[in-house]
Tab-separated table of C-alpha atoms in Angstrom:
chain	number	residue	atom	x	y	z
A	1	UNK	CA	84.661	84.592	81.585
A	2	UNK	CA	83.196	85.221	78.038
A	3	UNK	CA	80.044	85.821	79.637
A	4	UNK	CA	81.501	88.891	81.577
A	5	UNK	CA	83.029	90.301	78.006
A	6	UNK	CA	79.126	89.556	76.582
A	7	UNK	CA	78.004	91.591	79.021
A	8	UNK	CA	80.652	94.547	78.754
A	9	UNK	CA	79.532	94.351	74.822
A	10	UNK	CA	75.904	94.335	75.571
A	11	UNK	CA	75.791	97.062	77.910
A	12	UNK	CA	77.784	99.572	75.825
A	13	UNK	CA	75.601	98.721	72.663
A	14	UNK	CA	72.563	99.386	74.688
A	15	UNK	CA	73.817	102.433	75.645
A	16	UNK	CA	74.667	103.525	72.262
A	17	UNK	CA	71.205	102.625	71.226
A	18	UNK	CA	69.422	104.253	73.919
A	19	UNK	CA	71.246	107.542	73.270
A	20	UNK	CA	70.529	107.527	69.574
A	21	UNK	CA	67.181	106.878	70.461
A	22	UNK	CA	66.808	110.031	72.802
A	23	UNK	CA	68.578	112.028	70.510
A	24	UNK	CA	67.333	112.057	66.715
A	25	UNK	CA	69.760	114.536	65.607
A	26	UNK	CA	72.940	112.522	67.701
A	27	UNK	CA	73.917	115.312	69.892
A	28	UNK	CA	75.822	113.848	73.096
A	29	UNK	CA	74.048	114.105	76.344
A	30	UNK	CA	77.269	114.649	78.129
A	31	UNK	CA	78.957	117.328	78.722
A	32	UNK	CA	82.120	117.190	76.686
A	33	UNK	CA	85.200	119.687	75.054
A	34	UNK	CA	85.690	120.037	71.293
A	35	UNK	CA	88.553	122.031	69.262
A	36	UNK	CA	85.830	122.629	67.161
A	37	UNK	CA	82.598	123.898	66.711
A	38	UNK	CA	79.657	121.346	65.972
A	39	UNK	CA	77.402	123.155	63.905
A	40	UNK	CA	76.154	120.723	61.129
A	41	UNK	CA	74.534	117.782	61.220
A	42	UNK	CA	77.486	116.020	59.929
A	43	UNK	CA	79.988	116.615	62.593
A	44	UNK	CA	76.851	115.616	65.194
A	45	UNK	CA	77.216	112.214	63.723
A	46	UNK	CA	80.771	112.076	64.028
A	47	UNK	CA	81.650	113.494	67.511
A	48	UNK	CA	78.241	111.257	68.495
A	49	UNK	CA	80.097	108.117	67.172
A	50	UNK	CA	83.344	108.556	68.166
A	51	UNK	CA	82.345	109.791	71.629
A	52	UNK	CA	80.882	106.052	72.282
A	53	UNK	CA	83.120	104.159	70.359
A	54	UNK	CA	86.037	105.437	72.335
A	55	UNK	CA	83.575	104.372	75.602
A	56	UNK	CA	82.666	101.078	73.971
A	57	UNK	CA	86.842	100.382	72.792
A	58	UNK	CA	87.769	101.272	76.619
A	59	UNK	CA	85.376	98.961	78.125
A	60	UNK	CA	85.767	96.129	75.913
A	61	UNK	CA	89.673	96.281	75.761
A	62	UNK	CA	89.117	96.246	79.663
A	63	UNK	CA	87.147	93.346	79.769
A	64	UNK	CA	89.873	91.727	77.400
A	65	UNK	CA	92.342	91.809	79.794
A	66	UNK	CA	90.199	90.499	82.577
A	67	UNK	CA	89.691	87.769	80.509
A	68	UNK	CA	93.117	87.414	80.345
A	69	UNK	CA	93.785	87.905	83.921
A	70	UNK	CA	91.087	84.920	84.657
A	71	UNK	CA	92.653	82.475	82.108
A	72	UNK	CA	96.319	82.725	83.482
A	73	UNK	CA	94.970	82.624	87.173
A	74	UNK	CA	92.789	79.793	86.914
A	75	UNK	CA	95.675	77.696	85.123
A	76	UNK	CA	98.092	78.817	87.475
A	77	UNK	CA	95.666	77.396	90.230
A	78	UNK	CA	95.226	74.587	88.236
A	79	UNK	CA	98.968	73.610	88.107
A	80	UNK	CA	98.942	74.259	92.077
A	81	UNK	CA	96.329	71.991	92.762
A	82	UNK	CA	98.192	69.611	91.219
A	83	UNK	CA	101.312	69.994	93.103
A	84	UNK	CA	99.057	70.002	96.506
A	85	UNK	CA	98.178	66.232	95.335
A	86	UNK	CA	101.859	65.676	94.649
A	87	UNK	CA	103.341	66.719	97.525
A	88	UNK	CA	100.135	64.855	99.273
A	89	UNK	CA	101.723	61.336	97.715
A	90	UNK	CA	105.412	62.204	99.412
A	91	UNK	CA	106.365	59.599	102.327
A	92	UNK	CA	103.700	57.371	101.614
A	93	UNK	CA	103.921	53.419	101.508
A	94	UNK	CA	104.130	51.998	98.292
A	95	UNK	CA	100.658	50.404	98.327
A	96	UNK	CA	98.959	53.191	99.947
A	97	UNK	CA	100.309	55.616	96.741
A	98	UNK	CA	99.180	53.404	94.011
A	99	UNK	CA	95.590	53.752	95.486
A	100	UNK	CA	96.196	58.071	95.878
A	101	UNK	CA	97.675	58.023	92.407
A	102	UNK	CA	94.584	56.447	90.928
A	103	UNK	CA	92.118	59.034	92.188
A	104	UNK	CA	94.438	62.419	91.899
A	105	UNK	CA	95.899	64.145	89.511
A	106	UNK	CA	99.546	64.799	90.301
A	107	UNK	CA	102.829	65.951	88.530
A	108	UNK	CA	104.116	63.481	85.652
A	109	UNK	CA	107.208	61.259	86.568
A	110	UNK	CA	109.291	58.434	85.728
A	111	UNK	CA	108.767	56.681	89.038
A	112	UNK	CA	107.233	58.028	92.460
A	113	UNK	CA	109.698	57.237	94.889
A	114	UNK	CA	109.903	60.153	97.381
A	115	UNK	CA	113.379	61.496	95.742
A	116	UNK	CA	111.766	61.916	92.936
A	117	UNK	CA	108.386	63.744	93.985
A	118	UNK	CA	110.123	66.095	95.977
A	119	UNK	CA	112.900	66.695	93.434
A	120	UNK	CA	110.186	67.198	90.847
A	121	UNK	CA	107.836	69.093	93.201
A	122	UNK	CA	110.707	71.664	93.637
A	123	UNK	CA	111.079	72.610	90.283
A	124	UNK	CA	107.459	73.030	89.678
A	125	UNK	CA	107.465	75.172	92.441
A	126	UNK	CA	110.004	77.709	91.588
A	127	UNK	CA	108.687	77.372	88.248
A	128	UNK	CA	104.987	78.463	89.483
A	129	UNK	CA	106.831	81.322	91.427
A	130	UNK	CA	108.267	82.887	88.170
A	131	UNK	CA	104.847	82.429	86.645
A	132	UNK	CA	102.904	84.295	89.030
A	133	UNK	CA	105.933	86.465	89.747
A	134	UNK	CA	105.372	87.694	85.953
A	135	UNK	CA	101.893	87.903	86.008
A	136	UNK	CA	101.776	90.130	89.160
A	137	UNK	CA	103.842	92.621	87.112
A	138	UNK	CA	101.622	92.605	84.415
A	139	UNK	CA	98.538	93.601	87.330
A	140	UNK	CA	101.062	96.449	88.212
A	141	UNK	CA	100.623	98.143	85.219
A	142	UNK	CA	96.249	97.658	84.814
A	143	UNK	CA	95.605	97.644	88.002
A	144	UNK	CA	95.653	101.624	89.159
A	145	UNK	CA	93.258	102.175	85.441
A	146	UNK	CA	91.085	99.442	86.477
A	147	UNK	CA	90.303	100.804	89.960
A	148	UNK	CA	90.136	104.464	88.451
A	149	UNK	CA	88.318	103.749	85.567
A	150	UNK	CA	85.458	101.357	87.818
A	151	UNK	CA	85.981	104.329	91.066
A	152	UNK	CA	84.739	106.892	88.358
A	153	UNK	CA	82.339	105.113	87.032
A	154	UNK	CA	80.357	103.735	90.366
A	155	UNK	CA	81.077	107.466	92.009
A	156	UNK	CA	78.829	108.747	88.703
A	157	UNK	CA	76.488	105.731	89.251
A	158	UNK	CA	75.904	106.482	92.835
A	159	UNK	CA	75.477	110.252	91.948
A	160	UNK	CA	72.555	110.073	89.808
A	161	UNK	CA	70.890	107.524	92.001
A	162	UNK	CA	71.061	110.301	94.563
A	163	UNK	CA	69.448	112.661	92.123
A	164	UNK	CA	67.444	110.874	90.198
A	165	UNK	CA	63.659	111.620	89.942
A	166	UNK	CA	62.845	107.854	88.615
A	167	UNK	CA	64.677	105.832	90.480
A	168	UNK	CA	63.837	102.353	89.104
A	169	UNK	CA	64.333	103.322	85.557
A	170	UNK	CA	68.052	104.776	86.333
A	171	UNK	CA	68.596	101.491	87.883
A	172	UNK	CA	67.658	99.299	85.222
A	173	UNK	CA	69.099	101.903	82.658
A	174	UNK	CA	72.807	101.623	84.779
A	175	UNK	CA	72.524	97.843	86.000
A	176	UNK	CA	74.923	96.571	83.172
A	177	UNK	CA	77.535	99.513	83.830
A	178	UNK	CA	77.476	98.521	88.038
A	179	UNK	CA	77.688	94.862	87.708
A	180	UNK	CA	80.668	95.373	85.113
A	181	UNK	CA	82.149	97.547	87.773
A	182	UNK	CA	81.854	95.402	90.424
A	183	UNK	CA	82.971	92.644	88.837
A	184	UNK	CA	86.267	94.922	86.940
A	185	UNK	CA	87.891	95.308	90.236
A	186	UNK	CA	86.407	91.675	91.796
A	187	UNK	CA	88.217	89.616	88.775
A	188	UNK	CA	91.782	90.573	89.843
A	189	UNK	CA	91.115	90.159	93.859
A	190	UNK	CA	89.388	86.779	93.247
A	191	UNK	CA	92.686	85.862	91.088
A	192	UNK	CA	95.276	87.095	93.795
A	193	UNK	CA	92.945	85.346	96.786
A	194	UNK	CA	92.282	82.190	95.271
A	195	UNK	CA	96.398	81.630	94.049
A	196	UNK	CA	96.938	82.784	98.182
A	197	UNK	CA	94.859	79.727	99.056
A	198	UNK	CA	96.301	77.170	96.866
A	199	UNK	CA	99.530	78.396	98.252
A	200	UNK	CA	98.388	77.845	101.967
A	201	UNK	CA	97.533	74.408	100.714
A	202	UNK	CA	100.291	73.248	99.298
A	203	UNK	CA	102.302	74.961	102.956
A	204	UNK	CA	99.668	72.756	105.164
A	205	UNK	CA	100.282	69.849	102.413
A	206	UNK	CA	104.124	69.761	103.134
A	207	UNK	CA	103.109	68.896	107.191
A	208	UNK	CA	99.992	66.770	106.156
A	209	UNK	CA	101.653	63.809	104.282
A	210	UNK	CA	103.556	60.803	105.978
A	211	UNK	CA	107.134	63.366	105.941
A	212	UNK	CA	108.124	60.847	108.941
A	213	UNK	CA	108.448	57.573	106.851
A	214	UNK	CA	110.759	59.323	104.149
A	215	UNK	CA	114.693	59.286	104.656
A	216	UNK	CA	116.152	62.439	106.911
A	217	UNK	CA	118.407	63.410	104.156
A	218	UNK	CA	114.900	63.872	102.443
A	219	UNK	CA	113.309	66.076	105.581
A	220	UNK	CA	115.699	68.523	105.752
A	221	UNK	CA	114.955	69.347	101.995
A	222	UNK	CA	110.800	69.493	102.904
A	223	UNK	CA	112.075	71.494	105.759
A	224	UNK	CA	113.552	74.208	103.036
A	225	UNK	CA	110.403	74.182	100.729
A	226	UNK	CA	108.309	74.175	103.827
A	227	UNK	CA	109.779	77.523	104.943
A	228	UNK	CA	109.466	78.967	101.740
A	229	UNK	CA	105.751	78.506	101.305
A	230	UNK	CA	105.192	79.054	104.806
A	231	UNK	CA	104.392	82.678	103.127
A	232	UNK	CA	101.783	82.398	100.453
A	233	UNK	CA	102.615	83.441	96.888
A	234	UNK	CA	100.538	86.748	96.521
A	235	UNK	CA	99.372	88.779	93.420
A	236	UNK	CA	99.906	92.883	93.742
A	237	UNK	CA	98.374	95.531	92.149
A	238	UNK	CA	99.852	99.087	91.362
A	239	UNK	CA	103.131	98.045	93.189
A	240	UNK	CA	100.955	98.787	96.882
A	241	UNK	CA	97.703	96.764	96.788
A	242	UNK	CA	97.680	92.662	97.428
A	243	UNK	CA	94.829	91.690	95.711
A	244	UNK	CA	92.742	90.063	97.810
A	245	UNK	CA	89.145	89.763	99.031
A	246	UNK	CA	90.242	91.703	101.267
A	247	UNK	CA	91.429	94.468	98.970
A	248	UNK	CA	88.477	94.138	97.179
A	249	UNK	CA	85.920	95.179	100.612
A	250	UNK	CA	88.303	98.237	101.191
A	251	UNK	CA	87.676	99.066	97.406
A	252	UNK	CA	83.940	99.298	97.570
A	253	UNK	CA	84.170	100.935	101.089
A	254	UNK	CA	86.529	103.345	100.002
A	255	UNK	CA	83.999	104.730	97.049
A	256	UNK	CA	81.069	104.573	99.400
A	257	UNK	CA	82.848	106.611	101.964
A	258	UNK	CA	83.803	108.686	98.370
A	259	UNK	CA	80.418	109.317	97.522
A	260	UNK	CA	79.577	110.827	101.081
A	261	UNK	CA	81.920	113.458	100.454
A	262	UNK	CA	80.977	114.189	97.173
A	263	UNK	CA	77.397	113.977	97.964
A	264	UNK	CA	78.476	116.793	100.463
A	265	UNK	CA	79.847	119.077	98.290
A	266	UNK	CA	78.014	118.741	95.728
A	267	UNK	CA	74.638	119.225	97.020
């Protein structure tokens, strides 16, 4: 994780460099609107600086909240794994569950009789639905700038590959803009798909274990939580997109398909 915000850091202080480099007198090599006219050296420096340190703050203030988005997913799956091994220990005989309780992690009780796990297991549950419940309205709100923000930027990336009269200096010169892109967009998918398959787990869990050797007063209520994770618990983005692997392949065909037209037009 810290290695992807390393990376966001790296490439926009490289970029920074390089520019200044290029450009003794900082002049920006974009084309860009000012209120103002920039006709001293002094004001050079200033709209130079604060052009890229508005670039570097958005990038790095992105990468933050990927970050983020990676921490709370990865405990969330974390805290479903360890319901999977619960629910795994549920109709078991008493021997038998020593031994499983030994090797796996599961849910902290007073005792492990199978009242008990599934009484606890229930609780968890709900309480892991409010959890990622919350965090999928947080993805609402990023989600649309981070697939803007990393369409834009791999549309202009593509562009000037198109264009460009040295092609393997471009590409080394925009490597550490497309892997950040790629992997902007990737972080939330790989969160949202890898939640959806501890959820499938925990559904083919609740069928796996020895459900047969617990009391039928006790089935009917695995019969409830079964049909409520029969549908996996699913991350969304932008109130439309369920972030996914999935989502993630029709992202980077969408801008490829994108660049066509563009490439069209524009040339």
């Amino acid at each position: 994780m810290y290695s992807y915000e390393g990376m966001a850091l790296f490439f926009n202080a490289s970029s920074i460099l390089k520019n200044a480099l290029e450009n003794p007198d900082l002049t920006v090599p974009y084309p860009t609107w000012e209120a103002y006219e920039i006709n001293t050296q002094g004001r050079r420096t200033l709209h130079f600086f604060t052009f890229f340190g508005a670039i570097a703050v958005c990038w790095l203030v992105t990468a933050s909240v990927d970050t983020m988005v990676l921490h709370l997913s990865n405990q969330l799956c974390h805290k479903l794994a360890i319901l999977n091994n619960t629910l795994q220990v549920f109709g078991i005989e008493d021997g038998q569950r020593e031994d499983l309780l030994k090797k796996k992690e599961v849910l902290p009780m007073q005792d492990y009789k199978d009242v008990t796990i599934l009484r606890k297991s229930l609780e968890e549950h709900f309480h892991l639905m409010r959890l990622t419940k919350s965090l999928s309205q947080f993805l609402n709100e990023v989600f649309i700038y981070q697939g803007v923000n990393s369409m834009a930027v791999l549309l202009v990336c593509l562009y000037i590959f198109s264009n460009s009269n040295d092609l393997i200096n471009d590409t080394v010169a925009f490597s550490g803009a497309l892997v950040v892109v790629f992997l902007q967009v990737l972080t939330s998918c790989w969160s949202g798909e890898l939640i959806k398959i501890r959820c499938e787990q925990i559904h083919f869990s609740l069928y796996n274990n020895q459900w047969y050797n617990a009391d039928p007063k006790l089935r009917s209520s695995l019969l409830i939580m079964a049909t409520y994770t029969a549908k996996p618990i699913t991350l969304r983005g932008a109130y439309v997109f369920e972030l996914s692997l999935q989502t993630y392949e029709t992202f980077i065909r969408q801008a490829f398909s994108f660049f066509t037209v563009m490439y069209q037009f524009l040339n």
